[in-house]
mmCIF file of C-alpha atoms in Angstrom:
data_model
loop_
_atom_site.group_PDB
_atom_site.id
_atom_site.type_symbol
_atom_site.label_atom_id
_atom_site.label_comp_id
_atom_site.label_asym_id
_atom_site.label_seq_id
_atom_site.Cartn_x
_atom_site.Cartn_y
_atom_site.Cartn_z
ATOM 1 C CA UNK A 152 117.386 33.158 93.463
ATOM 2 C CA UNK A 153 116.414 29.466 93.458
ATOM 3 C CA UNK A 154 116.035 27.066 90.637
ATOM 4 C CA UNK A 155 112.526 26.846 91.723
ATOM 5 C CA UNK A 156 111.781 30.990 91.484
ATOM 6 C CA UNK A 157 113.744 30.789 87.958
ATOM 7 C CA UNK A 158 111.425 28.256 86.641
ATOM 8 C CA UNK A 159 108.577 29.598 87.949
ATOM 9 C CA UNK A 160 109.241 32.831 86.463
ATOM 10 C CA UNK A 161 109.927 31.391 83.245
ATOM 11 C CA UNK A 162 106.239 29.403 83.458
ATOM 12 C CA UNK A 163 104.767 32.716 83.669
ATOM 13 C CA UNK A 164 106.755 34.490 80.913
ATOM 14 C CA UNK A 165 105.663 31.874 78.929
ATOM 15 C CA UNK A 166 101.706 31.981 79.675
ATOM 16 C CA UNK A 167 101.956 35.547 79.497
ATOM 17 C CA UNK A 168 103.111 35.305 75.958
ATOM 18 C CA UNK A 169 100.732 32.354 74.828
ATOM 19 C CA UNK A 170 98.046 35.165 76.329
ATOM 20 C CA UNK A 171 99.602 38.081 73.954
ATOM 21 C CA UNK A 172 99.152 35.802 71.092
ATOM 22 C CA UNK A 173 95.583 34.636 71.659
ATOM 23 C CA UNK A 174 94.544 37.971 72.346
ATOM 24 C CA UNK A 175 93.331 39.296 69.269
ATOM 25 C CA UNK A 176 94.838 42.055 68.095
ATOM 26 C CA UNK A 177 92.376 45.615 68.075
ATOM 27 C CA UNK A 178 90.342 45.909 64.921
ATOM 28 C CA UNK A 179 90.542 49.655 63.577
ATOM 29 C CA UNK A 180 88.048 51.113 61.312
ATOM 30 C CA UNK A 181 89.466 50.557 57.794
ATOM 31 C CA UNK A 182 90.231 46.489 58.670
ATOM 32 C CA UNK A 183 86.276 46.750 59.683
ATOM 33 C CA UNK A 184 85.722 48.204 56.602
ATOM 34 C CA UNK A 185 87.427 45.465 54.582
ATOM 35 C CA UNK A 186 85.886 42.377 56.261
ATOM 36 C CA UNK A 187 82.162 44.467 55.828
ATOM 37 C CA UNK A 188 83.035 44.521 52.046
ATOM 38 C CA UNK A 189 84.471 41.481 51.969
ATOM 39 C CA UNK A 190 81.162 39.610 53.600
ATOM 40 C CA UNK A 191 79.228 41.751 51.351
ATOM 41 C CA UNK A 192 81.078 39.891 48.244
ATOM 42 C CA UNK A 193 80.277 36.588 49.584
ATOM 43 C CA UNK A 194 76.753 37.172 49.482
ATOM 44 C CA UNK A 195 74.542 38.148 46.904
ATOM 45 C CA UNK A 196 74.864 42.182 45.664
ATOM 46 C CA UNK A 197 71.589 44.456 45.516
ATOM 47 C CA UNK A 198 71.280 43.759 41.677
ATOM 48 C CA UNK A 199 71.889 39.999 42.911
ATOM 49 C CA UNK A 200 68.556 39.979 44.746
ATOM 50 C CA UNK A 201 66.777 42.302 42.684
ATOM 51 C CA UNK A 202 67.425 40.238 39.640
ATOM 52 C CA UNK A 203 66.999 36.849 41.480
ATOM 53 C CA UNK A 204 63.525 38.626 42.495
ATOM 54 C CA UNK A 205 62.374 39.450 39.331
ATOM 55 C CA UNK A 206 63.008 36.009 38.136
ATOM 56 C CA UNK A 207 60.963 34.510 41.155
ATOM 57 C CA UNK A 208 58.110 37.618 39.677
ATOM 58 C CA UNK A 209 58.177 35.745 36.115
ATOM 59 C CA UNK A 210 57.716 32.424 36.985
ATOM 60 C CA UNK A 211 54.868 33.114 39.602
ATOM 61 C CA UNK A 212 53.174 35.335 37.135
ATOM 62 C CA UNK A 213 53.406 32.292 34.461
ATOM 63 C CA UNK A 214 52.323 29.734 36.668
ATOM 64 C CA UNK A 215 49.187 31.770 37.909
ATOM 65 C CA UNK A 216 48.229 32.565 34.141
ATOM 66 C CA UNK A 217 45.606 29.501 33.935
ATOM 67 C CA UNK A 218 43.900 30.827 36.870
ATOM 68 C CA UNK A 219 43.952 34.387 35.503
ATOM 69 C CA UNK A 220 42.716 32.877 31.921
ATOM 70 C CA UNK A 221 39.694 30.769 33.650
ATOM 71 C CA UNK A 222 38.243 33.912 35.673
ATOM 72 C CA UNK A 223 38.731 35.975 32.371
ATOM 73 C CA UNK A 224 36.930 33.655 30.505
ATOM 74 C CA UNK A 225 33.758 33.332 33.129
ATOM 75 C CA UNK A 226 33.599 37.091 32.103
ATOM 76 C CA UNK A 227 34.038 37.133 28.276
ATOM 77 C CA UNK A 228 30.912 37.424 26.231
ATOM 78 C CA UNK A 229 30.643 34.857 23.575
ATOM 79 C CA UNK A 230 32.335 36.606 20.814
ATOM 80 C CA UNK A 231 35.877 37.171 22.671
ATOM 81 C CA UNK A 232 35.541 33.874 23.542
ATOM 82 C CA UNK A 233 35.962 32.594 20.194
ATOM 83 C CA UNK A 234 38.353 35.376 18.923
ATOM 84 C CA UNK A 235 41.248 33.661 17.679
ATOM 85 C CA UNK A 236 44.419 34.438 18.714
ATOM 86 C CA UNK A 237 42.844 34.447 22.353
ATOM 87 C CA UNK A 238 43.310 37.135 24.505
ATOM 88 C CA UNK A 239 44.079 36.608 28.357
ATOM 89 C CA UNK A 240 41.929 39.737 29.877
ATOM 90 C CA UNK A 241 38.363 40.372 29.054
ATOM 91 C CA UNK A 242 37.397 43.476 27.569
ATOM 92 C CA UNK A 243 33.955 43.639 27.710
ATOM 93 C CA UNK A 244 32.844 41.586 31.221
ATOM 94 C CA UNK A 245 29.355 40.147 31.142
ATOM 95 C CA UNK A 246 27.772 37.679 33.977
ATOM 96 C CA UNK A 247 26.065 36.363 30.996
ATOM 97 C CA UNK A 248 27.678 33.271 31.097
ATOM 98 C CA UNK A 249 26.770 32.390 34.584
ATOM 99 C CA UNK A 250 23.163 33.156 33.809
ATOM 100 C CA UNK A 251 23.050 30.894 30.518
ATOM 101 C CA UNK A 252 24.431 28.207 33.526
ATOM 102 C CA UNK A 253 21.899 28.552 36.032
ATOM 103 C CA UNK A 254 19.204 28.623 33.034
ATOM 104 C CA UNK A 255 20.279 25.384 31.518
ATOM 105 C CA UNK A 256 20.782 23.860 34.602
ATOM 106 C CA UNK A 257 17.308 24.649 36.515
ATOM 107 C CA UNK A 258 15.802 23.249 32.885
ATOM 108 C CA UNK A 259 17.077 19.721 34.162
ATOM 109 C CA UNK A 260 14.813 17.430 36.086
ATOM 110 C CA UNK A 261 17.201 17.004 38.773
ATOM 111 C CA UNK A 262 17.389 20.401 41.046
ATOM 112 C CA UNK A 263 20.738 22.235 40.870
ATOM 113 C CA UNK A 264 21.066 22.421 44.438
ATOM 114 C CA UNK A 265 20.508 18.258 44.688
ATOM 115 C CA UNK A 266 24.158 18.260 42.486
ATOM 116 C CA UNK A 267 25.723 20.440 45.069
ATOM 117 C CA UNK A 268 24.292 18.765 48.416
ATOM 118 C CA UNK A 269 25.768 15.817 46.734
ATOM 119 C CA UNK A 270 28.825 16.790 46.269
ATOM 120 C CA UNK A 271 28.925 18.295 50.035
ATOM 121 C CA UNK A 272 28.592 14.528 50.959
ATOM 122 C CA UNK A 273 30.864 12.755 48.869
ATOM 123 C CA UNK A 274 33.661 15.478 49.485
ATOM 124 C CA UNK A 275 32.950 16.465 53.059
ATOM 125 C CA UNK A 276 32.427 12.995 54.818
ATOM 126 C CA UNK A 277 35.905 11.097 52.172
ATOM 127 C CA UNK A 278 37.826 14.117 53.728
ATOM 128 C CA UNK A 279 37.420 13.721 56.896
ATOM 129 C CA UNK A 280 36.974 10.352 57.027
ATOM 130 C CA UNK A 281 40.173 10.001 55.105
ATOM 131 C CA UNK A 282 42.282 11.907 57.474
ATOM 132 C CA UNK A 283 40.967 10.153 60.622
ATOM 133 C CA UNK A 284 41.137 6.970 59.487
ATOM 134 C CA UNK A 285 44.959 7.465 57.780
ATOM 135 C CA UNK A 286 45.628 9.278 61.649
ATOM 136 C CA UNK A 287 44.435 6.087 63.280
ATOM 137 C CA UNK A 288 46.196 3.600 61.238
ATOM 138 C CA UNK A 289 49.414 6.028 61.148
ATOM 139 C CA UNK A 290 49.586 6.334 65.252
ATOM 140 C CA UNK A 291 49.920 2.102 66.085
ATOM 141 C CA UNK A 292 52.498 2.105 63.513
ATOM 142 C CA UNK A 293 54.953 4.746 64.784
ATOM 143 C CA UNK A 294 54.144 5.144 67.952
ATOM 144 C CA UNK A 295 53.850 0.981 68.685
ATOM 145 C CA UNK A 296 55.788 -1.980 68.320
ATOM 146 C CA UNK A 297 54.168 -5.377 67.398
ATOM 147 C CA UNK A 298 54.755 -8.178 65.353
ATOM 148 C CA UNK A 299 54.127 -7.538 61.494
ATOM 149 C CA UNK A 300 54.458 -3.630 61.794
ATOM 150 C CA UNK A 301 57.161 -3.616 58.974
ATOM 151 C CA UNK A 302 55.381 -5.967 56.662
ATOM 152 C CA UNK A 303 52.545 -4.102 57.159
ATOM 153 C CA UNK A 304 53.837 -0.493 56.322
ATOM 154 C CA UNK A 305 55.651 -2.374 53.610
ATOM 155 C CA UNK A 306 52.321 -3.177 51.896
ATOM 156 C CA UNK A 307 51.125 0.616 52.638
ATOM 157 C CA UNK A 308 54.121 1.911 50.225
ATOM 158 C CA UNK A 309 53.593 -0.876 47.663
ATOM 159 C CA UNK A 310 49.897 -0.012 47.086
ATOM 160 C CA UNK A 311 51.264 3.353 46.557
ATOM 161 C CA UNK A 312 52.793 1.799 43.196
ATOM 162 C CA UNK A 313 49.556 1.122 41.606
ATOM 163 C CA UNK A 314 47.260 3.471 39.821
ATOM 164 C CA UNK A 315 43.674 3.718 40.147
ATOM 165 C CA UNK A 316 43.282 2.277 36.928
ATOM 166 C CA UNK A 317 44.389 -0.920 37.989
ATOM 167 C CA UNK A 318 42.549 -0.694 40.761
ATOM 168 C CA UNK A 319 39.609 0.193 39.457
ATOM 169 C CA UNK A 320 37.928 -3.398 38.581
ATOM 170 C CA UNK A 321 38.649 -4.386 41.934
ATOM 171 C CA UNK A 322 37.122 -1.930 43.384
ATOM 172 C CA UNK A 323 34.177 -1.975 41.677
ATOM 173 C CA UNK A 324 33.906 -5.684 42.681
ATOM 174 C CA UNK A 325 34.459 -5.750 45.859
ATOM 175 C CA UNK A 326 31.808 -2.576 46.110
ATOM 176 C CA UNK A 327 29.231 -4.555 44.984
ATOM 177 C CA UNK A 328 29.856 -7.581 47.053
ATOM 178 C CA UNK A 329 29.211 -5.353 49.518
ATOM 179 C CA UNK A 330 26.235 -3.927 48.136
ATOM 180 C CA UNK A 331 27.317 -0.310 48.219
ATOM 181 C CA UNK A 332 26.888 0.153 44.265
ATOM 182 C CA UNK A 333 24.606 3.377 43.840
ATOM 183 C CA UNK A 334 25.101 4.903 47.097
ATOM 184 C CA UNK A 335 27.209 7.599 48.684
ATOM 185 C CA UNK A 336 29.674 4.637 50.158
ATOM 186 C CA UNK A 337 30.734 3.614 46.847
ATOM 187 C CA UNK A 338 32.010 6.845 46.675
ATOM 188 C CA UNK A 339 33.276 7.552 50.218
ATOM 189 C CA UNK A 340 34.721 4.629 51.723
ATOM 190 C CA UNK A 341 37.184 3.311 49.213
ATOM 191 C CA UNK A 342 38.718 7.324 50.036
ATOM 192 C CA UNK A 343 39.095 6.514 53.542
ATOM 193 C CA UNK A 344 41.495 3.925 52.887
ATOM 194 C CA UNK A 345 44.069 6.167 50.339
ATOM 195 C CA UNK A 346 47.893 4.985 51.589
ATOM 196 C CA UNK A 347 49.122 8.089 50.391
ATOM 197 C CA UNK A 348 47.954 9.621 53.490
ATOM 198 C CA UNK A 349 48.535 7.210 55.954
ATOM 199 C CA UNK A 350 52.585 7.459 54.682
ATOM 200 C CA UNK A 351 52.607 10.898 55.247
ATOM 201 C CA UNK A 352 51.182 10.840 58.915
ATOM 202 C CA UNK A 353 53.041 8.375 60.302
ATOM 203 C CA UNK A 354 56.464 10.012 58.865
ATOM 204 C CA UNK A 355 55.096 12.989 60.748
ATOM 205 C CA UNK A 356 53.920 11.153 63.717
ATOM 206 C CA UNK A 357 57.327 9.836 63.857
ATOM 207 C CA UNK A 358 59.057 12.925 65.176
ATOM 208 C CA UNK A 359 56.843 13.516 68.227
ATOM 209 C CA UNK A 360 59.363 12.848 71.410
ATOM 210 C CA UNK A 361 58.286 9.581 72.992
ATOM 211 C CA UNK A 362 58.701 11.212 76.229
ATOM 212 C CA UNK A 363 56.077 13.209 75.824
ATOM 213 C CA UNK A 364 53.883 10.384 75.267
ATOM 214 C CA UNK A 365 55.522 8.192 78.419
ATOM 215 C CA UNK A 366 54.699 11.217 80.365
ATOM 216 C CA UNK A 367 50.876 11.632 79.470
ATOM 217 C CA UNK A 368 50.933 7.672 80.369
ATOM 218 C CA UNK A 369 52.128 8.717 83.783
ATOM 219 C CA UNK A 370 49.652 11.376 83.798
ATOM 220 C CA UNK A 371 47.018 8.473 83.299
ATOM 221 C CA UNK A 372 46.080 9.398 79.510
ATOM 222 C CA UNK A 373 44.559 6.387 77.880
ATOM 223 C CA UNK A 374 46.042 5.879 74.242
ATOM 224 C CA UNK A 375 42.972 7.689 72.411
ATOM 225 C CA UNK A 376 43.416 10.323 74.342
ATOM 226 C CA UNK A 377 47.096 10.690 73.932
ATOM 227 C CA UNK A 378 46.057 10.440 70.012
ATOM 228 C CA UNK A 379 43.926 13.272 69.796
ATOM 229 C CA UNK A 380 45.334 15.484 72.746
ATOM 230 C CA UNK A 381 48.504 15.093 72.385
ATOM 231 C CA UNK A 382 49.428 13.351 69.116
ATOM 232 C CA UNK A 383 46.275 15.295 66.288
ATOM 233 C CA UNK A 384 47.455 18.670 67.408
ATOM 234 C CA UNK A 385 51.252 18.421 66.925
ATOM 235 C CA UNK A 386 50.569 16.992 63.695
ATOM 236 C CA UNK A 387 48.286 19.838 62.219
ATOM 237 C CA UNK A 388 50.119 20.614 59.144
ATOM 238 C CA UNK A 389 50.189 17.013 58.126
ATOM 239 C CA UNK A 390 46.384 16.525 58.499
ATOM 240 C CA UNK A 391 45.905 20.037 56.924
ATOM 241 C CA UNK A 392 48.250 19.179 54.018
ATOM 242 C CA UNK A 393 46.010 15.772 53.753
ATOM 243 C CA UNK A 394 42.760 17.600 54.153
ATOM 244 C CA UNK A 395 44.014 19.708 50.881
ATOM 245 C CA UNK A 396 44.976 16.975 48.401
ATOM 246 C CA UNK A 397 41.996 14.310 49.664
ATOM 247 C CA UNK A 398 39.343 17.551 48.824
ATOM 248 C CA UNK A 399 41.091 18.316 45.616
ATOM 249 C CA UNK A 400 40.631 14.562 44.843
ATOM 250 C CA UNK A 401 37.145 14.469 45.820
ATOM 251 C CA UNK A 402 35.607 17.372 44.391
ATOM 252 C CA UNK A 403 36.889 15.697 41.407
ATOM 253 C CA UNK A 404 35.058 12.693 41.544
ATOM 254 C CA UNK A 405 32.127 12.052 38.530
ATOM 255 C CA UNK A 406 30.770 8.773 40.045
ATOM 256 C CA UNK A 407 30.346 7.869 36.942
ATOM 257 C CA UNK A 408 31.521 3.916 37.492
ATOM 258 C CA UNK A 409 28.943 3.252 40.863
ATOM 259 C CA UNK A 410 26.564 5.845 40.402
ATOM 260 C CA UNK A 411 23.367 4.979 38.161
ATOM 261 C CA UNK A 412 20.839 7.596 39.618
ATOM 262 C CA UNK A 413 20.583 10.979 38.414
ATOM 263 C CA UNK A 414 19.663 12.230 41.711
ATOM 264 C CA UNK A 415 23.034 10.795 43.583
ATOM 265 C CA UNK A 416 25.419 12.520 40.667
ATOM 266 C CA UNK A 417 28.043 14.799 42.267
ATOM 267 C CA UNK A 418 28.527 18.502 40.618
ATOM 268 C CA UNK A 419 31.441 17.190 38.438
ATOM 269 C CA UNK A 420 29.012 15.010 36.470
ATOM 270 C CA UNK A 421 26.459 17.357 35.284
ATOM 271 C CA UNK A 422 29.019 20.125 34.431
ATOM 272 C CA UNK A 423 30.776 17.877 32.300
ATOM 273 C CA UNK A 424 27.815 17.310 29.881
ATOM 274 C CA UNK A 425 27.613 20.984 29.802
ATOM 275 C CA UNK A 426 31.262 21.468 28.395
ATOM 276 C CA UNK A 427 30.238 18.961 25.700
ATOM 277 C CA UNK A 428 27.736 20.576 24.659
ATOM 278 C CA UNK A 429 30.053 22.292 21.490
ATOM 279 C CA UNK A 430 30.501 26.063 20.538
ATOM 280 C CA UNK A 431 27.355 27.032 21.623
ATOM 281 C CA UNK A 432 27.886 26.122 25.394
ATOM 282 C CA UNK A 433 31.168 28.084 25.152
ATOM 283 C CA UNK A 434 30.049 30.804 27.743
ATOM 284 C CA UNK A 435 28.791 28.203 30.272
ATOM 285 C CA UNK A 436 31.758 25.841 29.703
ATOM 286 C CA UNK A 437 33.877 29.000 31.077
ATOM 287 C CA UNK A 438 31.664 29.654 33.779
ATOM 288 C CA UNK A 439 31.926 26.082 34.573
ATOM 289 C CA UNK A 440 35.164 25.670 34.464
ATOM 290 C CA UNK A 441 35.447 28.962 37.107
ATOM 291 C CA UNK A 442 32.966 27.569 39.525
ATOM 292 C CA UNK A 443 34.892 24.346 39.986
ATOM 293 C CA UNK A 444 37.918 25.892 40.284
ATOM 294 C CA UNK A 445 37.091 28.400 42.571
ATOM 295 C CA UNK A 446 36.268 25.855 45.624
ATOM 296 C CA UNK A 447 39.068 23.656 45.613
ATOM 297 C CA UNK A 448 41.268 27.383 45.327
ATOM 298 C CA UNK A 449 39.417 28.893 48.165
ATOM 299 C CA UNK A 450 39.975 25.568 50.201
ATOM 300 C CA UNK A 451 43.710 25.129 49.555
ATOM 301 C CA UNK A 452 43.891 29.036 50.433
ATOM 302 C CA UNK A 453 41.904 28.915 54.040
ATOM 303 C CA UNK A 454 44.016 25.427 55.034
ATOM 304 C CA UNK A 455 47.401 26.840 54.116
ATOM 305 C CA UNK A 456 47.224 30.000 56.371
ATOM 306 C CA UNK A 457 46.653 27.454 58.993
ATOM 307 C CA UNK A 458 49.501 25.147 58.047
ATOM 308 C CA UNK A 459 51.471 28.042 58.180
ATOM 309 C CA UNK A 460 50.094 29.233 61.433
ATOM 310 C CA UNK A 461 50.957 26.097 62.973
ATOM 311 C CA UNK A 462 54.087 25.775 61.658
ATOM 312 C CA UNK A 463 55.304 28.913 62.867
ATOM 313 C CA UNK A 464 54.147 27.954 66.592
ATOM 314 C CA UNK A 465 55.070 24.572 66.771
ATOM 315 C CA UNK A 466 58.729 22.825 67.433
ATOM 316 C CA UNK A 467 59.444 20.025 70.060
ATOM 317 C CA UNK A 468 62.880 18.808 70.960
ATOM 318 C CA UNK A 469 62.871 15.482 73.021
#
């Protein structure tokens, strides 16, 4: 036998044993057993997740108790109302309340449904203008490169430092310059221009693939249709999220600083002179109290099964 043959044969031994000892070696049913037991230690036991769950039970069931106090308390005739200690759930449920409401509210000169029209104004058109105008602004500045673009997103985050306290002689200046005092604009256009929201859409604008935008260029898109094709759609739980906390905000707002007429007065104002009204507007404080809750709830409720809806559906890679 040549050298040749020998070494050959010996280069094949050898692979053949590398082989055997990558090879893993046959599992039998007790090892199985072991590494099954041994991955269920790792993770969390059945009293792990049962106790972790009932932990997760508590502090949902304490953070929902306001909201489970206010609709009690829209129910409670006047005398559980005032029972001291309080008790969270009504025992003897009365629409009483709501009536005593309605009564003292169709006694007032202005209408009750002029208060809600208004607020359907103020809260509908600073929503949406909010969110389109914060999309606009938001696009340019992730999706475009020009001179000033930092600077200019640098001034977005710094406004985000102030309050609206110290914002709020400013504002009222520059609104009447303009000649919007006593008007819906007063209310409505200092919304649209919230940096809050155009932060959030550009960081979510940010992580659309450019290539799908160079390719709707080639396809002959023009940019504001690329914006609400291609860009609005992708970034639906960003404009929903928006959407919530912009309502939230505006269904809030008394007008109370621009507004002089009665008959331009959001909701918020003439429910707060009810609550101040002492003990004896206890029953249509509560009601009150439920009634503006109960829209910004509902809101927040129908957007987030959307959010979630399009979160579950959506995911680009570039």
């Amino acid at each position: 036998m040549s050298e040749n043959t020998v070494a050959t044969v010996e280069i094949e031994e050898t692979e053949v044993a590398e082989n055997r000892i990558r090879e893993p070696k046959p599992l039998n049913q007790s090892r199985l057993k072991r590494l099954f037991h041994r991955e269920r230690r790792i993770n969390r036991s059945a009293a792990g997740n049962g106790l972790l769950f009932v932990l997760m039970a508590i502090c949902g069931a304490f953070m929902a108790l306001p909201l489970v106090m206010v609709v009690n308390n829209a129910l409670k005739p006047i005398d559980e109302l005032l029972q001291f200690p309080p008790r969270i759930f009504v025992r003897n449920p009365t629409f009483e309340n709501f009536s005593e409401l309605f009564y003292m509210l169709s006694e007032s000169w202005v209408p009750f449904s002029r208060y809600i029209l208004n607020t359907i104004i103020i809260t509908g058109f600073g929503t949406v203008g909010h969110v389109i105008f914060a999309s606009l602004a938001a696009y340019p500045l992730a999706k475009h490169d020009f001179k000033g673009k930092n600077m200019l997103f640098s001034m977005v985050i710094l406004s985000m430092m102030f309050s609206w306290q110290v914002t709020q002689i400013p504002n009222y200046m520059i609104i009447t310059w303009l000649g919007m005092n006593n008007t819906y604009l007063a209310l409505i256009l200092p919304a649209t221009a919230f940096g809050m929201g155009l932060y959030l859409m550009k960081q979510f604008m940010e992580q659309i693939p450019d290539s799908l935008i160079e390719s709707a260029r080639l396809a002959g898109a023009n940019e504001f249709m690329i914006f609400w094709v291609i860009i609005m759609p992708n970034v639906k739980p960003a404009w929903l999220t928006l959407a919530i906390f912009q309502f939230q905000q505006m269904w809030a707002q008394t007008g109370h600083l621009f507004l002089r007429s009665e008959e331009l007065r959001p909701l918020q104002y003439a429910m707060q002179f009810i609550t101040l009204g002492g003990v004896g507007r206890a029953g249509a404080a509560a009601a009150v109290a439920f009634m503006l809750a109960a829209v910004p709830i509902t809101f927040f409720l129908l957007c987030q099964s959307r959010i979630l809806e399009t979160m579950t559906t959506s995911g680009m890679k570039d």
